Coordinates of C-alpha atoms in Angstrom, one line a residue:
M1 CA -120.7 -195.1 75.3
L2 CA -120.5 -191.3 74.9
G3 CA -122.8 -189.6 72.4
R4 CA -121.7 -186.5 70.4
T5 CA -119.3 -184.1 72.1
P6 CA -121.2 -180.9 72.8
L7 CA -119.8 -177.5 72.0
R8 CA -118.7 -175.8 75.1
G9 CA -119.4 -172.5 76.8
A10 CA -120.7 -169.2 75.5
A11 CA -118.8 -169.6 72.2
G12 CA -120.6 -172.8 71.4
R13 CA -123.9 -171.2 72.3
Y14 CA -123.4 -168.1 70.1
V15 CA -122.2 -170.2 67.1
M16 CA -125.5 -172.2 67.3
L17 CA -127.6 -169.1 67.8
A18 CA -126.1 -167.3 64.9
R19 CA -126.3 -170.3 62.6
H20 CA -130.0 -170.8 63.2
A21 CA -131.2 -167.3 63.7
A22 CA -129.6 -166.0 60.4
R23 CA -132.1 -168.0 58.3
Y24 CA -134.9 -165.8 59.6
L25 CA -133.4 -162.5 58.4
T26 CA -135.3 -160.5 55.7
P27 CA -134.4 -157.1 54.2
L28 CA -137.1 -155.4 56.4
K29 CA -135.7 -157.0 59.5
V30 CA -132.1 -156.0 58.7
A31 CA -133.2 -152.4 57.9
N32 CA -135.0 -152.2 61.2
L33 CA -132.1 -153.7 63.1
L34 CA -129.7 -151.1 61.6
R35 CA -132.0 -148.3 62.4
C36 CA -132.4 -149.6 66.0
E37 CA -128.6 -149.9 66.5
A38 CA -128.1 -146.4 65.0
E39 CA -130.6 -144.9 67.5
K40 CA -128.9 -146.8 70.3
R41 CA -125.5 -145.4 69.3
R42 CA -126.9 -141.9 69.3
R43 CA -128.7 -142.6 72.6
V44 CA -132.0 -141.5 71.0
A45 CA -134.8 -141.3 73.7
H46 CA -137.8 -141.2 71.4
V47 CA -137.3 -144.1 68.9
R48 CA -138.7 -144.9 65.5
S49 CA -137.3 -148.4 65.2
R50 CA -139.2 -151.5 66.3
P51 CA -137.6 -154.0 68.7
Y52 CA -136.0 -156.8 66.9
A53 CA -135.9 -159.1 69.9
A54 CA -138.6 -159.9 72.4
T55 CA -139.3 -161.9 75.5
L56 CA -142.8 -163.3 76.2
D57 CA -143.1 -164.7 79.7
V58 CA -145.8 -167.1 78.7
T59 CA -146.6 -168.0 82.4
N60 CA -145.5 -166.7 85.8
L61 CA -146.0 -170.2 87.3
C62 CA -143.2 -172.7 88.0
N63 CA -143.2 -176.3 89.2
L64 CA -139.9 -176.0 91.1
R65 CA -138.8 -173.9 94.0
C66 CA -135.3 -172.6 93.2
P67 CA -134.4 -170.4 96.1
Y68 CA -132.6 -167.6 94.3
C69 CA -135.4 -167.2 91.7
P70 CA -138.2 -164.8 92.9
T71 CA -140.8 -167.1 91.4
G72 CA -139.3 -170.2 93.1
A73 CA -139.0 -168.3 96.3
L74 CA -142.7 -167.3 96.0
R75 CA -142.1 -163.6 96.1
D76 CA -145.2 -161.6 95.5
A77 CA -144.8 -159.8 92.2
G78 CA -148.2 -158.1 92.4
R79 CA -149.5 -160.2 89.5
A80 CA -152.2 -162.8 89.4
E81 CA -151.0 -166.3 88.5
R82 CA -151.9 -166.9 84.9
M83 CA -151.0 -168.2 81.5
M84 CA -150.6 -165.8 78.6
P85 CA -153.7 -166.1 76.3
L86 CA -153.1 -166.8 72.7
S87 CA -155.0 -163.6 71.9
V88 CA -152.1 -161.6 73.5
V89 CA -149.6 -163.5 71.4
D90 CA -151.6 -162.8 68.3
Q91 CA -151.9 -159.1 69.1
F92 CA -148.1 -158.9 69.8
L93 CA -147.3 -160.6 66.5
E94 CA -149.7 -158.5 64.5
E95 CA -147.8 -155.4 65.5
L96 CA -144.2 -156.7 65.5
G97 CA -144.2 -159.9 63.6
R98 CA -142.6 -158.5 60.4
Y99 CA -139.7 -156.9 62.4
L100 CA -138.8 -159.5 65.0
I101 CA -135.7 -161.7 64.5
S102 CA -136.0 -163.7 67.8
V103 CA -138.5 -164.3 70.6
N104 CA -137.6 -165.9 74.0
L105 CA -140.6 -167.7 75.5
F106 CA -139.4 -167.6 79.1
N107 CA -138.4 -165.2 81.9
W108 CA -139.7 -165.8 85.4
G109 CA -141.9 -168.8 84.8
E110 CA -141.6 -172.3 83.5
P111 CA -142.8 -172.3 79.8
F112 CA -143.8 -176.0 79.8
V113 CA -146.4 -175.3 82.5
H114 CA -148.3 -173.5 79.8
R115 CA -150.7 -176.0 78.2
E116 CA -150.6 -174.2 74.8
V117 CA -146.9 -173.6 74.6
A118 CA -146.6 -175.6 71.4
D119 CA -149.3 -173.5 69.8
I120 CA -147.4 -170.4 70.8
V121 CA -144.2 -171.7 69.3
E122 CA -146.1 -172.6 66.1
R123 CA -147.7 -169.2 65.8
I124 CA -144.3 -167.4 66.1
H125 CA -142.4 -169.9 63.9
A126 CA -145.0 -169.4 61.2
R127 CA -144.1 -165.7 61.1
G128 CA -140.5 -166.6 60.4
I129 CA -139.1 -165.7 63.9
F130 CA -136.4 -167.6 65.8
T131 CA -137.8 -169.1 69.1
Q132 CA -136.0 -170.0 72.2
I133 CA -137.1 -171.6 75.5
S134 CA -135.2 -172.0 78.8
S135 CA -136.7 -174.8 81.0
N136 CA -136.0 -176.9 84.1
L137 CA -137.3 -179.7 81.9
S138 CA -139.0 -181.4 84.8
V139 CA -141.8 -182.1 82.5
T140 CA -144.3 -184.9 83.3
R141 CA -146.2 -184.6 80.0
P142 CA -143.7 -186.0 77.5
A143 CA -146.0 -185.5 74.5
V144 CA -145.6 -181.7 74.9
L145 CA -141.9 -182.1 74.1
E146 CA -142.5 -183.6 70.7
D147 CA -145.3 -181.1 70.1
V148 CA -142.9 -178.2 70.7
C149 CA -140.3 -179.8 68.5
R150 CA -142.8 -180.3 65.7
A151 CA -144.0 -176.7 66.1
G152 CA -140.5 -175.4 65.1
L153 CA -138.7 -174.5 68.3
D154 CA -135.2 -173.4 67.4
Y155 CA -133.3 -173.5 70.7
L156 CA -133.8 -175.2 74.1
M157 CA -131.8 -174.4 77.2
I158 CA -132.0 -177.0 80.0
S159 CA -131.2 -175.5 83.4
T160 CA -129.5 -177.9 85.9
S161 CA -127.3 -177.6 88.9
G162 CA -125.9 -181.0 89.6
A163 CA -124.9 -184.4 88.1
S164 CA -126.5 -186.3 91.0
Q165 CA -130.0 -186.1 92.4
E166 CA -128.8 -185.0 95.8
V167 CA -126.7 -182.1 94.5
N168 CA -129.1 -181.0 91.8
A169 CA -132.0 -180.8 94.3
R170 CA -130.2 -178.4 96.6
Y171 CA -131.0 -175.6 94.1
H172 CA -133.5 -177.1 91.7
R173 CA -135.8 -178.0 94.5
R174 CA -138.7 -180.5 93.7
G175 CA -136.8 -181.4 90.5
R176 CA -135.8 -184.9 89.5
L177 CA -132.6 -185.1 87.6
S178 CA -133.4 -188.5 86.1
L179 CA -136.6 -187.1 84.6
V180 CA -134.6 -184.1 83.2
A181 CA -132.1 -186.5 81.6
E182 CA -134.9 -188.7 80.3
N183 CA -136.7 -185.8 78.7
A184 CA -133.5 -184.4 77.2
Q185 CA -132.8 -187.9 75.7
A186 CA -136.3 -188.0 74.2
I187 CA -135.8 -184.7 72.5
V188 CA -132.4 -185.7 71.1
D189 CA -133.8 -189.1 69.9
F190 CA -136.8 -187.3 68.3
K191 CA -134.4 -185.1 66.4
R192 CA -132.3 -188.0 65.2
K193 CA -135.4 -190.0 64.2
H194 CA -136.8 -187.1 62.1
R195 CA -133.4 -185.9 60.9
K196 CA -134.0 -182.4 62.4
S197 CA -131.3 -180.0 63.4
T198 CA -133.6 -178.1 65.8
P199 CA -134.2 -177.5 68.5
V200 CA -130.6 -177.0 69.4
V201 CA -130.3 -178.5 72.9
E202 CA -128.1 -176.8 75.4
W203 CA -127.3 -178.2 78.9
K204 CA -126.8 -175.2 81.1
Y205 CA -125.1 -175.9 84.5
L206 CA -125.5 -173.3 87.2
V207 CA -122.3 -173.4 89.3
F208 CA -122.3 -172.8 93.0
K209 CA -119.9 -173.7 95.8
H210 CA -121.9 -176.8 96.6
N211 CA -121.9 -178.2 93.1
A212 CA -118.7 -177.0 91.4
H213 CA -117.2 -180.5 92.0
E214 CA -119.8 -182.1 89.6
V215 CA -119.2 -179.9 86.5
D216 CA -117.1 -182.5 84.7
E217 CA -119.5 -185.3 85.6
A218 CA -122.4 -183.1 84.3
R219 CA -120.5 -182.5 81.1
A220 CA -120.1 -186.3 80.7
L221 CA -123.8 -186.8 81.3
A222 CA -124.7 -184.2 78.6
A223 CA -122.3 -185.9 76.2
R224 CA -123.9 -189.3 76.8
I225 CA -127.3 -187.8 76.1
G226 CA -126.0 -186.2 72.9
V227 CA -126.9 -182.5 73.5
D228 CA -125.4 -179.8 71.2
V229 CA -124.0 -177.4 73.7
F230 CA -122.8 -177.7 77.3
R231 CA -122.3 -174.4 79.2
A232 CA -121.3 -174.0 82.9
V233 CA -122.2 -170.5 84.2
R234 CA -121.9 -168.8 87.5
G235 CA -125.1 -169.0 89.5
G236 CA -126.5 -166.0 91.3
G237 CA -127.7 -165.6 94.8
D238 CA -126.3 -165.3 98.3
E239 CA -122.7 -164.4 98.5
A240 CA -122.0 -167.4 100.7
D241 CA -123.0 -169.8 97.9
L242 CA -121.3 -168.0 95.0
V243 CA -118.1 -169.2 93.3
A244 CA -115.4 -166.8 92.4
A245 CA -115.6 -165.1 89.1
D246 CA -112.6 -167.0 87.8
E247 CA -114.2 -170.3 88.6
A248 CA -117.1 -170.0 86.3
P249 CA -118.1 -167.3 83.7
S250 CA -121.1 -165.2 84.3
S251 CA -124.1 -165.4 82.0
I252 CA -124.3 -161.6 82.1
I253 CA -122.0 -159.8 79.6
P254 CA -120.3 -156.8 81.4
T255 CA -121.4 -153.5 79.9
R256 CA -122.1 -149.9 80.8
L257 CA -125.0 -149.6 78.4
C258 CA -128.5 -151.3 78.7
H259 CA -128.8 -152.5 75.1
Q260 CA -132.3 -153.9 75.9
L261 CA -133.7 -150.4 76.2
W262 CA -133.4 -150.1 72.4
H263 CA -133.6 -153.5 70.9
T264 CA -135.9 -155.6 73.2
I265 CA -139.4 -155.7 74.5
V266 CA -140.5 -157.9 77.4
I267 CA -144.1 -158.8 77.9
S268 CA -145.3 -160.6 81.1
A269 CA -148.1 -163.2 81.1
D270 CA -150.6 -160.5 82.3
G271 CA -149.6 -158.1 79.4
G272 CA -147.3 -155.9 81.5
I273 CA -144.5 -154.4 79.4
A274 CA -141.0 -153.9 80.6
P275 CA -137.8 -153.0 78.8
C276 CA -135.6 -155.8 80.1
C277 CA -135.8 -159.3 81.5
Y278 CA -134.6 -158.4 85.0
L279 CA -137.7 -156.5 86.1
Y280 CA -140.1 -158.6 88.1
F281 CA -142.6 -156.6 90.0
K282 CA -145.9 -155.3 88.5
D283 CA -145.2 -151.8 89.9
D284 CA -142.1 -151.7 87.7
D285 CA -143.9 -152.3 84.4
F286 CA -143.5 -149.5 81.9
A287 CA -146.9 -150.0 80.3
D288 CA -149.7 -152.6 79.6
L289 CA -150.4 -154.2 76.3
S290 CA -154.1 -154.2 77.0
Q291 CA -154.1 -150.4 77.1
E292 CA -151.7 -149.4 74.4
S293 CA -149.6 -150.6 71.5
V294 CA -146.1 -151.8 71.8
M295 CA -144.8 -148.7 70.0
A296 CA -146.7 -146.3 72.2
A297 CA -145.3 -148.2 75.2
R298 CA -141.9 -148.1 73.7
N299 CA -141.9 -144.3 73.8
S300 CA -143.7 -144.0 77.1
P301 CA -142.2 -141.5 79.7
R302 CA -140.6 -144.3 81.7
Y303 CA -138.9 -145.7 78.6
Q304 CA -137.6 -142.4 77.4
T305 CA -136.3 -141.5 80.9
A306 CA -134.5 -144.9 81.0
R307 CA -132.7 -144.2 77.8
T308 CA -131.8 -140.7 79.0
L309 CA -129.8 -142.2 81.8
F310 CA -127.2 -143.3 79.3
D311 CA -127.0 -140.0 77.5
R312 CA -124.2 -138.0 79.1
A313 CA -125.5 -134.7 77.7
A314 CA -129.1 -135.3 78.9
V315 CA -128.4 -136.3 82.5
A316 CA -128.7 -132.7 83.7
T317 CA -132.4 -132.8 82.6
L318 CA -133.2 -135.6 85.1
P319 CA -135.3 -134.6 88.2
P320 CA -133.0 -134.7 91.3
D321 CA -135.5 -136.9 93.1
L322 CA -136.5 -139.2 90.2
Q323 CA -138.1 -142.5 91.2
H324 CA -137.6 -145.1 88.4
P325 CA -137.1 -148.9 88.3
C326 CA -133.9 -148.6 86.4
L327 CA -132.2 -146.6 89.3
K328 CA -132.1 -149.9 91.2
C329 CA -130.1 -151.7 88.5
E330 CA -126.5 -152.6 89.1
L331 CA -125.7 -151.8 85.4
V332 CA -126.9 -148.2 85.9
H333 CA -124.7 -147.9 89.0
R334 CA -121.6 -148.8 86.8
V335 CA -122.2 -145.8 84.4
P336 CA -119.4 -143.2 85.1
H337 CA -121.3 -140.1 84.2
L338 CA -124.2 -141.0 86.6
Q339 CA -122.1 -141.3 89.7
N340 CA -122.8 -137.8 91.1
Y341 CA -126.4 -138.0 90.2
L342 CA -126.9 -141.4 91.8
A343 CA -125.1 -140.2 95.0
S344 CA -127.4 -137.2 95.3
N345 CA -130.7 -138.9 94.5
P346 CA -132.2 -140.5 97.6
H347 CA -134.2 -143.0 95.5
A348 CA -131.2 -144.3 93.5
T349 CA -130.4 -147.2 95.7
Q350 CA -128.9 -150.2 94.0
G351 CA -130.9 -153.4 94.6
A352 CA -131.5 -156.7 92.9
R353 CA -131.6 -156.9 89.1
T354 CA -135.2 -158.1 89.6
G355 CA -136.1 -154.5 90.6
G356 CA -136.5 -155.6 94.2
P357 CA -135.4 -153.6 97.2

Protein backbone atom coordinates (compact mmCIF):
# COMPACT_ATOMS: atom_id res chain seq x y z
CA MET A 1 0.00 0.00 0.00
CA LEU A 2 1.26 3.47 -0.85
CA GLY A 3 1.90 5.96 1.90
CA ARG A 4 1.30 9.67 1.51
CA THR A 5 1.82 11.14 -1.95
CA PRO A 6 4.88 13.39 -1.73
CA LEU A 7 4.94 16.88 -3.14
CA ARG A 8 6.94 16.98 -6.35
CA GLY A 9 9.91 18.92 -7.62
CA ALA A 10 11.33 22.30 -6.73
CA ALA A 11 7.88 23.76 -6.09
CA GLY A 12 7.18 21.19 -3.40
CA ARG A 13 10.55 21.82 -1.83
CA TYR A 14 10.13 25.58 -1.71
CA VAL A 15 6.61 25.30 -0.28
CA MET A 16 7.96 23.24 2.59
CA LEU A 17 11.01 25.45 3.11
CA ALA A 18 8.95 28.62 3.23
CA ARG A 19 6.32 27.11 5.52
CA HIS A 20 8.82 25.98 8.14
CA ALA A 21 11.48 28.69 7.86
CA ALA A 22 8.96 31.53 8.27
CA ARG A 23 8.36 30.67 11.91
CA TYR A 24 11.95 31.63 12.74
CA LEU A 25 11.64 35.22 11.51
CA THR A 26 12.06 38.10 13.96
CA PRO A 27 11.99 41.87 13.37
CA LEU A 28 15.79 41.99 13.66
CA LYS A 29 16.25 39.19 11.13
CA VAL A 30 13.84 40.77 8.68
CA ALA A 31 15.55 44.16 9.01
CA ASN A 32 18.95 42.57 8.38
CA LEU A 33 17.60 40.62 5.40
CA LEU A 34 16.22 43.80 3.85
CA ARG A 35 19.51 45.64 4.39
CA CYS A 36 21.39 42.72 2.85
CA GLU A 37 19.14 42.61 -0.20
CA ALA A 38 19.43 46.38 -0.63
CA GLU A 39 23.23 46.15 -0.55
CA LYS A 40 23.12 43.37 -3.10
CA ARG A 41 20.86 45.39 -5.39
CA ARG A 42 23.32 48.30 -5.23
CA ARG A 43 26.28 45.89 -5.66
CA VAL A 44 27.88 47.23 -2.47
CA ALA A 45 31.37 45.79 -2.03
CA HIS A 46 31.92 46.71 1.65
CA VAL A 47 28.78 45.51 3.42
CA ARG A 48 27.21 46.35 6.77
CA SER A 49 24.59 43.62 6.81
CA ARG A 50 25.17 40.19 8.34
CA PRO A 51 24.59 37.05 6.31
CA TYR A 52 21.10 35.67 6.89
CA ALA A 53 21.96 32.19 5.62
CA ALA A 54 24.97 30.00 6.40
CA THR A 55 26.52 26.66 5.58
CA LEU A 56 28.52 24.77 8.16
CA ASP A 57 30.34 21.83 6.62
CA VAL A 58 30.46 19.94 9.91
CA THR A 59 32.89 17.34 8.55
CA ASN A 60 34.90 16.86 5.37
CA LEU A 61 34.63 13.06 5.65
CA CYS A 62 32.20 10.82 3.78
CA ASN A 63 31.39 7.12 4.00
CA LEU A 64 30.58 6.79 0.27
CA ARG A 65 32.65 7.23 -2.88
CA CYS A 66 30.40 9.08 -5.32
CA PRO A 67 32.67 9.65 -8.35
CA TYR A 68 31.56 13.17 -9.30
CA CYS A 69 31.91 14.50 -5.74
CA PRO A 70 35.45 15.71 -4.95
CA THR A 71 35.22 14.19 -1.47
CA GLY A 72 34.01 10.86 -2.82
CA ALA A 73 36.69 10.93 -5.50
CA LEU A 74 39.29 11.53 -2.74
CA ARG A 75 40.53 14.79 -4.22
CA ASP A 76 43.03 16.52 -1.96
CA ALA A 77 41.47 19.76 -0.75
CA GLY A 78 44.55 20.77 1.21
CA ARG A 79 42.63 20.25 4.45
CA ALA A 80 43.20 17.74 7.26
CA GLU A 81 40.33 15.31 7.81
CA ARG A 82 38.32 16.48 10.77
CA MET A 83 35.01 17.10 12.52
CA MET A 84 33.95 20.67 13.28
CA PRO A 85 34.43 21.26 17.04
CA LEU A 86 31.42 22.44 19.02
CA SER A 87 33.50 25.43 20.09
CA VAL A 88 33.58 26.62 16.47
CA VAL A 89 29.79 26.27 16.25
CA ASP A 90 29.42 28.27 19.46
CA GLN A 91 31.77 31.00 18.22
CA PHE A 92 29.84 31.22 14.97
CA LEU A 93 26.49 31.44 16.76
CA GLU A 94 27.72 34.02 19.23
CA GLU A 95 28.46 36.40 16.38
CA LEU A 96 25.63 35.65 13.96
CA GLY A 97 22.92 33.80 15.90
CA ARG A 98 20.56 36.77 16.18
CA TYR A 99 20.62 37.44 12.43
CA LEU A 100 20.54 34.00 10.83
CA ILE A 101 17.35 32.61 9.37
CA SER A 102 18.73 29.29 8.14
CA VAL A 103 21.83 27.09 8.45
CA ASN A 104 22.76 24.17 6.20
CA LEU A 105 24.80 21.56 8.04
CA PHE A 106 26.35 20.01 4.96
CA ASN A 107 28.50 20.75 1.95
CA TRP A 108 31.33 18.42 0.89
CA GLY A 109 31.07 15.89 3.74
CA GLU A 110 28.44 13.51 5.15
CA PRO A 111 26.90 15.18 8.24
CA PHE A 112 25.92 11.94 10.00
CA VAL A 113 29.58 10.92 10.16
CA HIS A 114 29.95 13.64 12.83
CA ARG A 115 29.40 12.04 16.24
CA GLU A 116 27.98 15.26 17.69
CA VAL A 117 25.71 16.25 14.81
CA ALA A 118 22.62 16.12 17.06
CA ASP A 119 24.31 18.48 19.53
CA ILE A 120 25.08 20.88 16.69
CA VAL A 121 21.45 20.82 15.52
CA GLU A 122 20.25 21.39 19.08
CA ARG A 123 22.56 24.38 19.60
CA ILE A 124 21.40 26.05 16.38
CA HIS A 125 17.74 25.19 16.90
CA ALA A 126 17.89 26.71 20.39
CA ARG A 127 18.86 30.02 18.76
CA GLY A 128 15.68 29.99 16.67
CA ILE A 129 17.36 29.13 13.35
CA PHE A 130 16.06 26.85 10.60
CA THR A 131 18.33 23.80 10.12
CA GLN A 132 18.77 21.60 7.06
CA ILE A 133 20.84 18.48 6.35
CA SER A 134 21.54 16.71 3.06
CA SER A 135 22.66 13.12 3.54
CA ASN A 136 23.22 9.86 1.72
CA LEU A 137 21.47 8.34 4.77
CA SER A 138 23.72 5.28 4.69
CA VAL A 139 23.73 5.49 8.45
CA THR A 140 24.58 2.45 10.55
CA ARG A 141 23.85 4.22 13.86
CA PRO A 142 20.04 4.42 13.83
CA ALA A 143 19.94 6.13 17.23
CA VAL A 144 21.52 9.26 15.76
CA LEU A 145 18.52 9.70 13.46
CA GLU A 146 16.10 9.94 16.39
CA ASP A 147 18.58 12.17 18.26
CA VAL A 148 18.67 14.61 15.36
CA CYS A 149 14.88 14.60 15.07
CA ARG A 150 14.54 15.32 18.79
CA ALA A 151 17.16 18.07 18.50
CA GLY A 152 14.84 19.99 16.16
CA LEU A 153 16.11 19.37 12.62
CA ASP A 154 13.74 21.12 10.19
CA TYR A 155 14.57 19.63 6.78
CA LEU A 156 16.32 16.46 5.64
CA MET A 157 17.28 15.80 2.01
CA ILE A 158 18.09 12.19 1.18
CA SER A 159 20.39 11.86 -1.83
CA THR A 160 19.80 8.77 -4.01
CA SER A 161 20.44 7.71 -7.59
CA GLY A 162 18.45 4.53 -8.15
CA ALA A 163 15.39 2.49 -7.25
CA SER A 164 17.38 -0.74 -7.25
CA GLN A 165 20.62 -1.57 -5.48
CA GLU A 166 22.50 -2.24 -8.71
CA VAL A 167 21.60 1.10 -10.26
CA ASN A 168 21.91 3.18 -7.08
CA ALA A 169 25.40 1.79 -6.39
CA ARG A 170 26.73 2.94 -9.76
CA TYR A 171 26.88 6.47 -8.40
CA HIS A 172 26.36 6.11 -4.63
CA ARG A 173 29.24 3.69 -4.37
CA ARG A 174 29.47 1.75 -1.08
CA GLY A 175 25.85 2.70 -0.40
CA ARG A 176 23.09 0.19 0.37
CA LEU A 177 19.68 1.33 -0.86
CA SER A 178 17.80 -0.98 1.50
CA LEU A 179 19.55 0.71 4.45
CA VAL A 180 18.65 4.15 3.10
CA ALA A 181 14.99 3.14 2.75
CA GLU A 182 15.01 1.59 6.23
CA ASN A 183 16.45 4.75 7.78
CA ALA A 184 14.02 6.98 5.90
CA GLN A 185 11.12 4.83 7.09
CA ALA A 186 12.40 5.05 10.68
CA ILE A 187 12.38 8.85 10.50
CA VAL A 188 8.88 8.96 9.00
CA ASP A 189 7.63 6.52 11.65
CA PHE A 190 9.26 8.59 14.41
CA LYS A 191 7.48 11.70 13.18
CA ARG A 192 4.15 9.92 13.10
CA LYS A 193 4.61 8.38 16.54
CA HIS A 194 5.49 11.73 18.11
CA ARG A 195 3.11 13.76 15.93
CA LYS A 196 5.93 15.92 14.60
CA SER A 197 5.85 17.85 11.33
CA THR A 198 9.65 18.05 11.19
CA PRO A 199 12.04 17.20 9.84
CA VAL A 200 10.47 17.55 6.42
CA VAL A 201 11.84 14.56 4.51
CA GLU A 202 12.79 15.00 0.86
CA TRP A 203 13.82 12.12 -1.40
CA LYS A 204 16.21 13.69 -3.93
CA TYR A 205 16.95 11.57 -6.99
CA LEU A 206 20.03 12.46 -9.05
CA VAL A 207 19.23 11.69 -12.70
CA PHE A 208 21.92 10.35 -15.04
CA LYS A 209 21.67 8.46 -18.32
CA HIS A 210 22.18 5.15 -16.54
CA ASN A 211 19.32 5.64 -14.03
CA ALA A 212 16.71 7.80 -15.79
CA HIS A 213 14.55 4.71 -16.38
CA GLU A 214 14.08 4.23 -12.62
CA VAL A 215 12.70 7.67 -11.72
CA ASP A 216 9.06 6.52 -11.58
CA GLU A 217 9.99 3.48 -9.54
CA ALA A 218 11.96 5.67 -7.14
CA ARG A 219 8.99 8.01 -6.78
CA ALA A 220 6.81 5.02 -5.92
CA LEU A 221 9.35 3.87 -3.31
CA ALA A 222 9.38 7.34 -1.75
CA ALA A 223 5.57 7.32 -1.64
CA ARG A 224 5.52 3.91 0.09
CA ILE A 225 7.88 5.22 2.73
CA GLY A 226 5.77 8.34 3.19
CA VAL A 227 8.28 11.14 2.58
CA ASP A 228 7.07 14.71 2.18
CA VAL A 229 8.82 15.71 -1.07
CA PHE A 230 10.15 13.81 -4.08
CA ARG A 231 12.50 15.70 -6.37
CA ALA A 232 14.35 14.41 -9.44
CA VAL A 233 17.23 16.68 -10.46
CA ARG A 234 19.89 16.53 -13.14
CA GLY A 235 23.11 15.05 -11.80
CA GLY A 236 26.45 16.67 -12.61
CA GLY A 237 29.66 15.11 -13.85
CA ASP A 238 31.10 13.78 -17.09
CA GLU A 239 29.23 14.84 -20.20
CA ALA A 240 28.91 11.20 -21.29
CA ASP A 241 26.71 10.46 -18.26
CA LEU A 242 24.57 13.62 -18.25
CA VAL A 243 20.95 13.68 -19.36
CA ALA A 244 19.66 16.51 -21.52
CA ALA A 245 18.44 19.62 -19.75
CA ASP A 246 14.85 18.92 -20.78
CA GLU A 247 14.94 15.42 -19.25
CA ALA A 248 15.49 16.61 -15.68
CA PRO A 249 15.64 20.07 -14.09
CA SER A 250 18.90 21.36 -12.69
CA SER A 251 19.25 21.97 -8.97
CA ILE A 252 21.12 25.20 -9.84
CA ILE A 253 18.93 28.21 -10.57
CA PRO A 254 20.22 30.06 -13.69
CA THR A 255 21.40 33.54 -12.77
CA ARG A 256 23.97 36.16 -13.70
CA LEU A 257 24.49 37.31 -10.13
CA CYS A 258 26.13 35.40 -7.27
CA HIS A 259 23.58 36.06 -4.54
CA GLN A 260 25.68 34.10 -2.05
CA LEU A 261 28.33 36.83 -1.99
CA TRP A 262 25.89 39.01 -0.07
CA HIS A 263 23.56 36.78 1.92
CA THR A 264 25.56 33.62 2.71
CA ILE A 265 28.64 32.55 4.64
CA VAL A 266 30.24 29.10 4.28
CA ILE A 267 32.48 27.67 7.00
CA SER A 268 34.43 24.46 6.49
CA ALA A 269 35.16 21.94 9.23
CA ASP A 270 38.63 23.45 9.70
CA GLY A 271 37.27 27.00 10.10
CA GLY A 272 38.00 28.12 6.55
CA ILE A 273 35.57 30.78 5.32
CA ALA A 274 34.26 30.89 1.76
CA PRO A 275 31.47 32.93 0.15
CA CYS A 276 29.69 30.06 -1.55
CA CYS A 277 29.10 26.33 -1.35
CA TYR A 278 30.96 25.53 -4.59
CA LEU A 279 34.51 26.30 -3.43
CA TYR A 280 36.35 23.20 -2.21
CA PHE A 281 40.08 23.80 -1.92
CA LYS A 282 41.79 25.31 1.12
CA ASP A 283 43.71 27.72 -1.11
CA ASP A 284 40.39 29.20 -2.24
CA ASP A 285 39.26 30.14 1.28
CA PHE A 286 38.61 33.85 1.76
CA ALA A 287 39.56 33.85 5.47
CA ASP A 288 39.82 31.69 8.60
CA LEU A 289 37.42 31.82 11.55
CA SER A 290 40.28 31.11 13.97
CA GLN A 291 42.00 34.33 12.92
CA GLU A 292 39.20 36.84 12.46
CA SER A 293 35.50 37.42 12.96
CA VAL A 294 32.90 36.58 10.34
CA MET A 295 32.23 40.26 9.68
CA ALA A 296 35.94 41.01 9.23
CA ALA A 297 36.15 38.08 6.81
CA ARG A 298 32.99 39.22 5.06
CA ASN A 299 34.72 42.45 4.10
CA SER A 300 38.11 40.94 3.35
CA PRO A 301 39.85 41.94 0.10
CA ARG A 302 38.86 38.67 -1.63
CA TYR A 303 35.20 39.19 -0.68
CA GLN A 304 35.09 42.78 -1.85
CA THR A 305 36.83 41.93 -5.11
CA ALA A 306 34.31 39.15 -5.74
CA ARG A 307 31.39 41.55 -5.30
CA THR A 308 33.10 44.07 -7.57
CA LEU A 309 32.95 41.54 -10.42
CA PHE A 310 29.18 42.07 -10.58
CA ASP A 311 29.34 45.88 -10.54
CA ARG A 312 29.47 47.04 -14.15
CA ALA A 313 30.83 50.45 -13.18
CA ALA A 314 33.65 48.99 -11.05
CA VAL A 315 35.04 46.43 -13.48
CA ALA A 316 37.54 48.96 -14.83
CA THR A 317 39.21 49.02 -11.39
CA LEU A 318 40.08 45.31 -11.50
CA PRO A 319 43.77 44.43 -12.02
CA PRO A 320 44.25 43.05 -15.55
CA ASP A 321 46.02 39.95 -14.21
CA LEU A 322 43.80 39.33 -11.16
CA GLN A 323 44.04 35.82 -9.69
CA HIS A 324 40.86 35.02 -7.79
CA PRO A 325 38.84 31.83 -7.09
CA CYS A 326 35.66 33.36 -8.49
CA LEU A 327 37.26 33.78 -11.93
CA LYS A 328 36.97 30.00 -12.37
CA CYS A 329 33.20 30.03 -11.79
CA GLU A 330 30.84 29.33 -14.67
CA LEU A 331 28.40 31.90 -13.28
CA VAL A 332 31.02 34.66 -13.56
CA HIS A 333 31.69 33.58 -17.13
CA ARG A 334 28.01 34.21 -17.97
CA VAL A 335 28.10 37.88 -16.91
CA PRO A 336 27.87 40.04 -20.08
CA HIS A 337 29.88 43.03 -18.84
CA LEU A 338 32.81 40.77 -17.86
CA GLN A 339 33.35 39.15 -21.23
CA ASN A 340 36.14 41.46 -22.45
CA TYR A 341 37.86 41.42 -19.08
CA LEU A 342 37.74 37.62 -18.81
CA ALA A 343 39.08 37.21 -22.34
CA SER A 344 42.08 39.45 -21.60
CA ASN A 345 42.96 38.02 -18.15
CA PRO A 346 45.18 34.92 -18.51
CA HIS A 347 44.08 33.68 -15.08
CA ALA A 348 40.33 33.81 -15.82
CA THR A 349 39.90 30.27 -17.08
CA GLN A 350 36.54 28.69 -16.40
CA GLY A 351 36.84 25.50 -14.37
CA ALA A 352 34.70 23.35 -12.14
CA ARG A 353 32.26 25.02 -9.74
CA THR A 354 34.37 23.47 -6.96
CA GLY A 355 37.14 25.93 -7.78
CA GLY A 356 39.21 23.16 -9.36
CA PRO A 357 41.32 23.51 -12.49
